[in-house]
Coordinates of C-alpha atoms in Angstrom, one line a residue:
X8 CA 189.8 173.0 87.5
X9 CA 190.5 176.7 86.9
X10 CA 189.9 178.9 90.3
X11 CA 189.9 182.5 89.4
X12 CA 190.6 185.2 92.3
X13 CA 188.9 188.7 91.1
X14 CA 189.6 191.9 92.4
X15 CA 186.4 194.0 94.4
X16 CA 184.2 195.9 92.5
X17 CA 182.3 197.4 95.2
X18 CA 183.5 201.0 96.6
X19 CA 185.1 200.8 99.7
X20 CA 185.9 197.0 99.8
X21 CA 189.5 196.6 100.5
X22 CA 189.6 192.8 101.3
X23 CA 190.5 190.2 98.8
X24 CA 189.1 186.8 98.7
X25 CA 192.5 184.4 98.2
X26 CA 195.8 185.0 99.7
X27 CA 199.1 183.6 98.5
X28 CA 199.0 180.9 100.9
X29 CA 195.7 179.5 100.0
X30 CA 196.7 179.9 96.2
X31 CA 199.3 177.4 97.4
X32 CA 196.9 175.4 98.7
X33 CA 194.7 175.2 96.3
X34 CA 197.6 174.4 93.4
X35 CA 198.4 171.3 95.7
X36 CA 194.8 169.9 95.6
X37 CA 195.6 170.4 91.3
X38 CA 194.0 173.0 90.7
X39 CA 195.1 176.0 88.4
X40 CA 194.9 179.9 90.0
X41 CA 194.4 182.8 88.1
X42 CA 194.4 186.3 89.9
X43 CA 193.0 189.2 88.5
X44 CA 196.0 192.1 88.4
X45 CA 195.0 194.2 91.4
X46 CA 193.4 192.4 93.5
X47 CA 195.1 192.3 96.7
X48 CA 196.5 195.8 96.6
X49 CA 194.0 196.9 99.2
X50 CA 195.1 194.2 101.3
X51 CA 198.8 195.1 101.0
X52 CA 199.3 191.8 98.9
X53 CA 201.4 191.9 95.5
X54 CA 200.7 190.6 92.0
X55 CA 204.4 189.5 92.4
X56 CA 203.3 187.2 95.8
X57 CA 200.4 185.8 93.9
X58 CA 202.9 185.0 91.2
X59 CA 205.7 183.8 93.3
X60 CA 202.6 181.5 95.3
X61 CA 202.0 179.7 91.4
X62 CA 199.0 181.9 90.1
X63 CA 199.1 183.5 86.6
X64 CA 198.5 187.2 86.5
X65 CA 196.1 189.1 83.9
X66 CA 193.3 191.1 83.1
X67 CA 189.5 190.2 84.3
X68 CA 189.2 188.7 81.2
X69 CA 192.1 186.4 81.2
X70 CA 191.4 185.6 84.9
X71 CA 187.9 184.6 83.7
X72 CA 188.5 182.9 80.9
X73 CA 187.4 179.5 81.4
X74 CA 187.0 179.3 85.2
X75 CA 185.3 176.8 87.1
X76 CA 185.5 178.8 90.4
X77 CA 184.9 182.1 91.0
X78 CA 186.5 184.2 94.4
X79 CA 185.3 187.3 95.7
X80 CA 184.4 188.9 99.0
X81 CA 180.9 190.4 97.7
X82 CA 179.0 189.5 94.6
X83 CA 180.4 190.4 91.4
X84 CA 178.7 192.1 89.0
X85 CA 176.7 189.5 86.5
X86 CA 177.3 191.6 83.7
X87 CA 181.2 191.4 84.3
X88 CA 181.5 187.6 84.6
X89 CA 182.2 187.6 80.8
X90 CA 184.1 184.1 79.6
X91 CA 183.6 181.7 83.0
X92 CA 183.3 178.3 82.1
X93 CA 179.3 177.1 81.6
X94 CA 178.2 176.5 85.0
X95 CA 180.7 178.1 86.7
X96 CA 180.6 178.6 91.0
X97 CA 180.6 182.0 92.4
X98 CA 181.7 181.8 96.0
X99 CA 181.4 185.0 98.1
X100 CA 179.3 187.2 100.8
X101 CA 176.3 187.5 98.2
X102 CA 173.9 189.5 100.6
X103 CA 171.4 187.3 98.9
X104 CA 168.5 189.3 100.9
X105 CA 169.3 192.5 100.3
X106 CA 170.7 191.7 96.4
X107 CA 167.7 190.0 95.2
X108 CA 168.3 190.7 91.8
X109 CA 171.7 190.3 91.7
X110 CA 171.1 186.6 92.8
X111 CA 168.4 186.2 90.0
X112 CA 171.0 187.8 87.1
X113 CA 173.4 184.5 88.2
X114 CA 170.5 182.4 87.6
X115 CA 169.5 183.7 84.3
X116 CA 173.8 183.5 83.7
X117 CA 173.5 180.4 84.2
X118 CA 175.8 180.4 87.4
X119 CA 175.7 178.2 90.8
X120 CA 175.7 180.9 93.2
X121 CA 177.2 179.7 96.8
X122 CA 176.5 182.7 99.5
X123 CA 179.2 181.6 102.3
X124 CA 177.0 183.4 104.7
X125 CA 174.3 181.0 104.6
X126 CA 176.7 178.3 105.7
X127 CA 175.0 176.2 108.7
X128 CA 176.4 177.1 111.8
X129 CA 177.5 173.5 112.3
X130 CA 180.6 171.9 114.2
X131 CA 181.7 171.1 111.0
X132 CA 181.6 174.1 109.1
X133 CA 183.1 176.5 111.9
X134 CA 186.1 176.7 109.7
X135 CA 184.1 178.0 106.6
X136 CA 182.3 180.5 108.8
X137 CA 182.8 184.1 107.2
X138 CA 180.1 185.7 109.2
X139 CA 182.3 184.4 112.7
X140 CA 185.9 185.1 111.2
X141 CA 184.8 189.0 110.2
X142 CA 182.7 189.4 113.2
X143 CA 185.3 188.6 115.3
X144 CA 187.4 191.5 114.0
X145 CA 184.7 194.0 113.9
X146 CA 184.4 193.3 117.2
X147 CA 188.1 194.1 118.0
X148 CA 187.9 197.1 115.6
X149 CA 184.4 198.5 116.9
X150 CA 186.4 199.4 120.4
X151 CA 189.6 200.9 119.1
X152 CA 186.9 203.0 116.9
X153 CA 184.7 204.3 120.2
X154 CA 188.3 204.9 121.4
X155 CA 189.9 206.8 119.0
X156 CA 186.6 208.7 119.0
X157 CA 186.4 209.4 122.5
X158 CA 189.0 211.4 123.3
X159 CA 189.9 210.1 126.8
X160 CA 191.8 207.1 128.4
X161 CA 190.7 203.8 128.6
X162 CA 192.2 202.4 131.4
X163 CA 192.3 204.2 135.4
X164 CA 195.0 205.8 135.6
X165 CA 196.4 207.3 139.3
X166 CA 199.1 209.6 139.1
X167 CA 200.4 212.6 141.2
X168 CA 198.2 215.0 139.6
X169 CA 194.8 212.7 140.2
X170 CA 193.4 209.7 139.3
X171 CA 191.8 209.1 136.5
X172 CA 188.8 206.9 136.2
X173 CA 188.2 204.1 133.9
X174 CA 186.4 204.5 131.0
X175 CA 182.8 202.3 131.1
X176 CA 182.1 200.0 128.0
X177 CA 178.4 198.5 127.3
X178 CA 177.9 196.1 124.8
X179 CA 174.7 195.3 123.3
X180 CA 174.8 192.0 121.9
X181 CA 176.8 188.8 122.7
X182 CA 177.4 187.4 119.4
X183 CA 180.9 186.8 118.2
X184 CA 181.5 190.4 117.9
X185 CA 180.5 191.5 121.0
X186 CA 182.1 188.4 122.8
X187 CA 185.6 190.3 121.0
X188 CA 184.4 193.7 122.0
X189 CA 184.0 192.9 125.4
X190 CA 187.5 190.9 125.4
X191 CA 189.2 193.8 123.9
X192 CA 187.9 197.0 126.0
X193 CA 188.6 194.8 129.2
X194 CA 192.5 194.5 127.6
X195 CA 192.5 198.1 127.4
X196 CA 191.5 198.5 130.9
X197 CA 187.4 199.6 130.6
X198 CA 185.2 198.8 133.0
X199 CA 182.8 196.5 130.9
X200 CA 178.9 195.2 130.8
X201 CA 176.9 193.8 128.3
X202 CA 173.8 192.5 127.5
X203 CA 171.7 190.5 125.1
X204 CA 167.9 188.5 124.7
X205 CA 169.8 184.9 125.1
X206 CA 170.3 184.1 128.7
X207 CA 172.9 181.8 128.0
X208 CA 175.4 184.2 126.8
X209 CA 175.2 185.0 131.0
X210 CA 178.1 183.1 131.8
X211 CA 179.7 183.9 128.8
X212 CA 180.6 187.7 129.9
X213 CA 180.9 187.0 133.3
X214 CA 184.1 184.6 132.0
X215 CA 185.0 187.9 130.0
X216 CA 185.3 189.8 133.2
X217 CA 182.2 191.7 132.3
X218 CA 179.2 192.3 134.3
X219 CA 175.8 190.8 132.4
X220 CA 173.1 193.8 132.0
X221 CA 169.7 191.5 131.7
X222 CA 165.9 192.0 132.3
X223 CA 165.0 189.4 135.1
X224 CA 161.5 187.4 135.0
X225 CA 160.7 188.6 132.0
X226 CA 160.1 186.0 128.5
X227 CA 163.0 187.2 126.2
X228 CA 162.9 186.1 122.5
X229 CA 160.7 183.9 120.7
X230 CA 162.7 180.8 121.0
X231 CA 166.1 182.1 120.8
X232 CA 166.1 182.0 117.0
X233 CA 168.4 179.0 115.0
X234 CA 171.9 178.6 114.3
X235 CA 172.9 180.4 116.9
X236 CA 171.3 183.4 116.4
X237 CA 169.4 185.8 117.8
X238 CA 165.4 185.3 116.9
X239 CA 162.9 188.3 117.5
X240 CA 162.2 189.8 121.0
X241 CA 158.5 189.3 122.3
X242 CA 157.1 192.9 123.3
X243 CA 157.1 192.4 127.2
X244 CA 160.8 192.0 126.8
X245 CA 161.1 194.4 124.5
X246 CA 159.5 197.3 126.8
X247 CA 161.6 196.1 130.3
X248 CA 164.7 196.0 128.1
X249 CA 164.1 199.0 127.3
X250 CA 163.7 200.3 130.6
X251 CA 167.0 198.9 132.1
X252 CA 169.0 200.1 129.1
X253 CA 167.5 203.2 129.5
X254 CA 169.1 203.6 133.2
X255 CA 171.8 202.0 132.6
X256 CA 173.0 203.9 129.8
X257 CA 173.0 207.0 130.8
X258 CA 175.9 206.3 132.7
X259 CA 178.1 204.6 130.1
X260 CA 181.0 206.1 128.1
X261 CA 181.2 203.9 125.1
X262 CA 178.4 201.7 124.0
X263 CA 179.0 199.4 121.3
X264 CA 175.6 198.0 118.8
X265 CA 175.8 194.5 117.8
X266 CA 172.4 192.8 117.2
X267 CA 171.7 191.7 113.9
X268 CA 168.6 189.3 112.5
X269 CA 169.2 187.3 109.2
X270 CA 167.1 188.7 106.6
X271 CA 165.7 191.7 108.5
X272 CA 166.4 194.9 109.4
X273 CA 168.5 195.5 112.6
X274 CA 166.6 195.9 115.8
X275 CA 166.8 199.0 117.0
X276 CA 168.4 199.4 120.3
X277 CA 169.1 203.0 121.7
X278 CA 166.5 205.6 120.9
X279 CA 167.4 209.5 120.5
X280 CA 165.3 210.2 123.5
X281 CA 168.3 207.6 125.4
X282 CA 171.2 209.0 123.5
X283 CA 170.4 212.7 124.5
X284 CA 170.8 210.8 128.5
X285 CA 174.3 210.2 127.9
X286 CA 176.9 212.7 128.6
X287 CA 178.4 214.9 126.1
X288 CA 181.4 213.8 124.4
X289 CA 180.1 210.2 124.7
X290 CA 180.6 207.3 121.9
X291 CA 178.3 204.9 120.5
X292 CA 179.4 202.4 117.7
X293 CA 176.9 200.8 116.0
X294 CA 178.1 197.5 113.9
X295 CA 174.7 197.0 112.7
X296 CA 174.7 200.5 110.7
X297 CA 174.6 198.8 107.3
X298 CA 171.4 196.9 107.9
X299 CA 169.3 199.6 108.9
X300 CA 171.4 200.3 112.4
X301 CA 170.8 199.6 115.9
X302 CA 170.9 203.2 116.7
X303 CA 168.4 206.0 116.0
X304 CA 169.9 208.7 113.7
X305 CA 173.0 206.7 113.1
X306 CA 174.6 207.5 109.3
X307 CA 176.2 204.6 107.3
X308 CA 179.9 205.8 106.2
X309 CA 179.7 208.7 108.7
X310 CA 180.4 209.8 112.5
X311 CA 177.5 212.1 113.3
X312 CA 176.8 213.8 116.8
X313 CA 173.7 213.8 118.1
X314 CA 172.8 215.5 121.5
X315 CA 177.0 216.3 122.0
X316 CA 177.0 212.0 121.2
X317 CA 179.2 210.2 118.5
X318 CA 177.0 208.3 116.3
X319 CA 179.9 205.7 114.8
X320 CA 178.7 204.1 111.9
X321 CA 181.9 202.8 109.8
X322 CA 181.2 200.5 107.1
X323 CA 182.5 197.3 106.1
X324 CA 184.5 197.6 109.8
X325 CA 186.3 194.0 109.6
X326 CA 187.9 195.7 106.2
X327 CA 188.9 198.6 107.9
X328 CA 191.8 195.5 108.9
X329 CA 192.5 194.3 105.2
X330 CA 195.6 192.5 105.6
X331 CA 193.8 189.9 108.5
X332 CA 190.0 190.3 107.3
X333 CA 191.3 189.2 103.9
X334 CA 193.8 186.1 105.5
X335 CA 191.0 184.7 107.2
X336 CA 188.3 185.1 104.6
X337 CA 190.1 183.4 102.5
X338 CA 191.2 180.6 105.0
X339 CA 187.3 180.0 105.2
X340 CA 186.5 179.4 101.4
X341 CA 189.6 177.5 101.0
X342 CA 188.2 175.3 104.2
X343 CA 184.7 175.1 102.4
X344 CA 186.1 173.9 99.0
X345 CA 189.2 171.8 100.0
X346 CA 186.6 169.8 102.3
X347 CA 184.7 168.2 99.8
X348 CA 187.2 168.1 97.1
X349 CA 187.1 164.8 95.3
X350 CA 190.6 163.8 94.0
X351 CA 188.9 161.5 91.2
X352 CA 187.0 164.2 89.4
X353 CA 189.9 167.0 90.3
X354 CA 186.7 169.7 91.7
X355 CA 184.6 169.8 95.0
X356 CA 181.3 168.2 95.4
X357 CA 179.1 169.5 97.9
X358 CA 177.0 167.2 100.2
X359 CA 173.2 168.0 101.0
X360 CA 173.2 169.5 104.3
X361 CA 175.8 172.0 103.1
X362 CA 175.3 172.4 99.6
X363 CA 171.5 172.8 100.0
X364 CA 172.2 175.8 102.7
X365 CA 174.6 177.9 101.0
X366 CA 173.3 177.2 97.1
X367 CA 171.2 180.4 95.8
X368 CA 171.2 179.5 92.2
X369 CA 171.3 176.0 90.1
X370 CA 170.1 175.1 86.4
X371 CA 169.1 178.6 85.5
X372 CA 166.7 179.1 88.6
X373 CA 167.3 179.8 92.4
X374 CA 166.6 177.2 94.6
X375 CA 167.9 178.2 97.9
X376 CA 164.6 177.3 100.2
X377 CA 165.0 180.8 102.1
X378 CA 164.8 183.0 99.5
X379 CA 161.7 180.9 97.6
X380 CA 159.9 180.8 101.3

């Protein structure tokens, strides 16, 4: 069983998908590593650790040659999967929405396309969860953003020329990320609130320190969505969130964008009629720039100001921490594959609940039930 590690293609990516201490891990289960030359640079990882782990160096050919498994962060390019063994598994982040035809190319190459994003958000398969282990450092990395861009302190500060007061932090959805945001501006001293459409994430940023922003008496989403996410918002809640955002915005310093809906675009959040409410030299991040954005008139890959504002919208934000984005990414598809690896046949065999959830591609077709709905 030949696991090849392959360096990003896609501009921008700085993460790599294996670290020297899964290629460890994975040469004690028996199987073989090859590393494409390169790859971790961005991460500050060396060809010589990979080496010194047990992985052979080489070209993308001689990394492909032959491999059963195939690491990456995103999708590789079909056309530069030259030489895998017949068959062979691509596991990565495959956007399988949004790279539609990308997912159909592995088909017609005869790969067996595993999107780790897909995986079930099951007790179980916490420890595979990419979407929960980069989240969680967006999160972190969102706030020191909308601090670096702000320009003031965080944290009050009295001294004997004045006090100075403490910086006010609103967080707009209570997923993984925002549960991080909200942890990390209250380390740096903010005075923090938050909201989101699931009334159970209440309690979770009152136990933050927080204080929970949330329409009252009002229907909120349509069922609260599966898996743990967020579903759609019906429009009564839509409107009265609205509302109280509206007021309660206008006052903030830093607001950070967090709401994302599998296979759709971002809900939009904050409106240019409520950004030109918030005071000049004011900060909004908005993590969900890359899937259409939370935030009107927010640019992906640029920091625009709008109405004296600063319209954040970093991409890829968990890689803009390569080193730990790339350590725990690659702690997750080691978890995945070393969990169902079968010492008889030397390779992983994936169960039904799992394998059916994260499998795009099989046989020459795609057979992933979301994408043929």
């Amino acid at each position: 069983m030949k696991i090849a590690l392959l360096k990003e293609q896609a501009a921008g990516e700085s993460r790599v998908a294996g670290t020297p201490e899964t290629v460890k891990k994975f040469i004690a289960l028996g199987a073989t590593v090859s590393v494409e030359s390169g790859a971790g640079e961005a991460a500050s990882i060396a060809d010589a650790q990979y080496a010194d782990a047990g992985a052979t160096l080489g070209d993308r050919a001689a990394t492909l040659a032959g491999a059963n498994i195939l690491l990456g962060v995103q999708g590789p390019d079909p056309a530069s999967l030259a030489g895998a063994a017949p068959g062979a598994w691509i596991v990565a982040s495959l956007n399988p929405f949004g790279e539609r035809a990308r997912v159909d190319a592995y088909a017609a190459g005869g790969f067996e396309a595993l999107a780790m994003e897909f995986m079930p958000r099951i007790t179980r398969a916490q420890s595979m969860d990419i979407l929960s282990s980069q989240s969680n450092l967006a999160g972190y990395k969102a706030v020191l953003d909308g601090a670096a861009e702000y320009g003031r302190a965080f944290p009050m500060m009295m001294t004997a020329a004045g006090t100075i007061s403490a910086a006010r932090v609103f967080v707009m959805g209570v997923g993984v990320a925002g549960l991080q945001a909200i942890a990390t501006a209250r380390r740096l001293g903010a005075q923090v609130s938050a909201t989101d459409v699931r009334s159970a994430t209440k309690e979770q940023i009152q136990s933050l320190g927080a204080k929970p922003i949330f329409v009252e008496n009002v229907k909120g989403i349509e069922g609260e969505g599966s898996g743990g996410y967020a579903g759609e918002m019906s429009p009564e809640y839509q409107a009265a969130q609205a509302e109280l955002v509206s007021s309660h915005i206008a006052k903030q310093d830093i607001v950070i964008t967090t709401a994302l809906i599998p296979g759709r675009p971002a809900p939009r959040l904050i409106s240019d009629a409520q950004i030109a409410t918030m005071r000049p030299g004011s900060v909004i991040v908005d993590l969900a720039v890359e899937a259409g954005g939370n935030v009107e008139g927010a640019v992906a890959g640029d920091v625009v100001t709008i109405h004296g504002v600063k319209i954040v919208g970093h991409r890829n934000v968990a890689g803009r921490l390569a080193a730990d984005a790339s350590a725990l990414f690659a702690r997750n598809l080691f978890n995945f594959l070393s969990a169902f690896w079968n010492k008889e046949s030397g390779k992983p065999v994936l169960d039904e609940e799992i394998g059916d959830a994260i499998r795009l591609t099989q046989g020459g077709k795609v057979v992933n039930a979301r994408l043929l709905g």
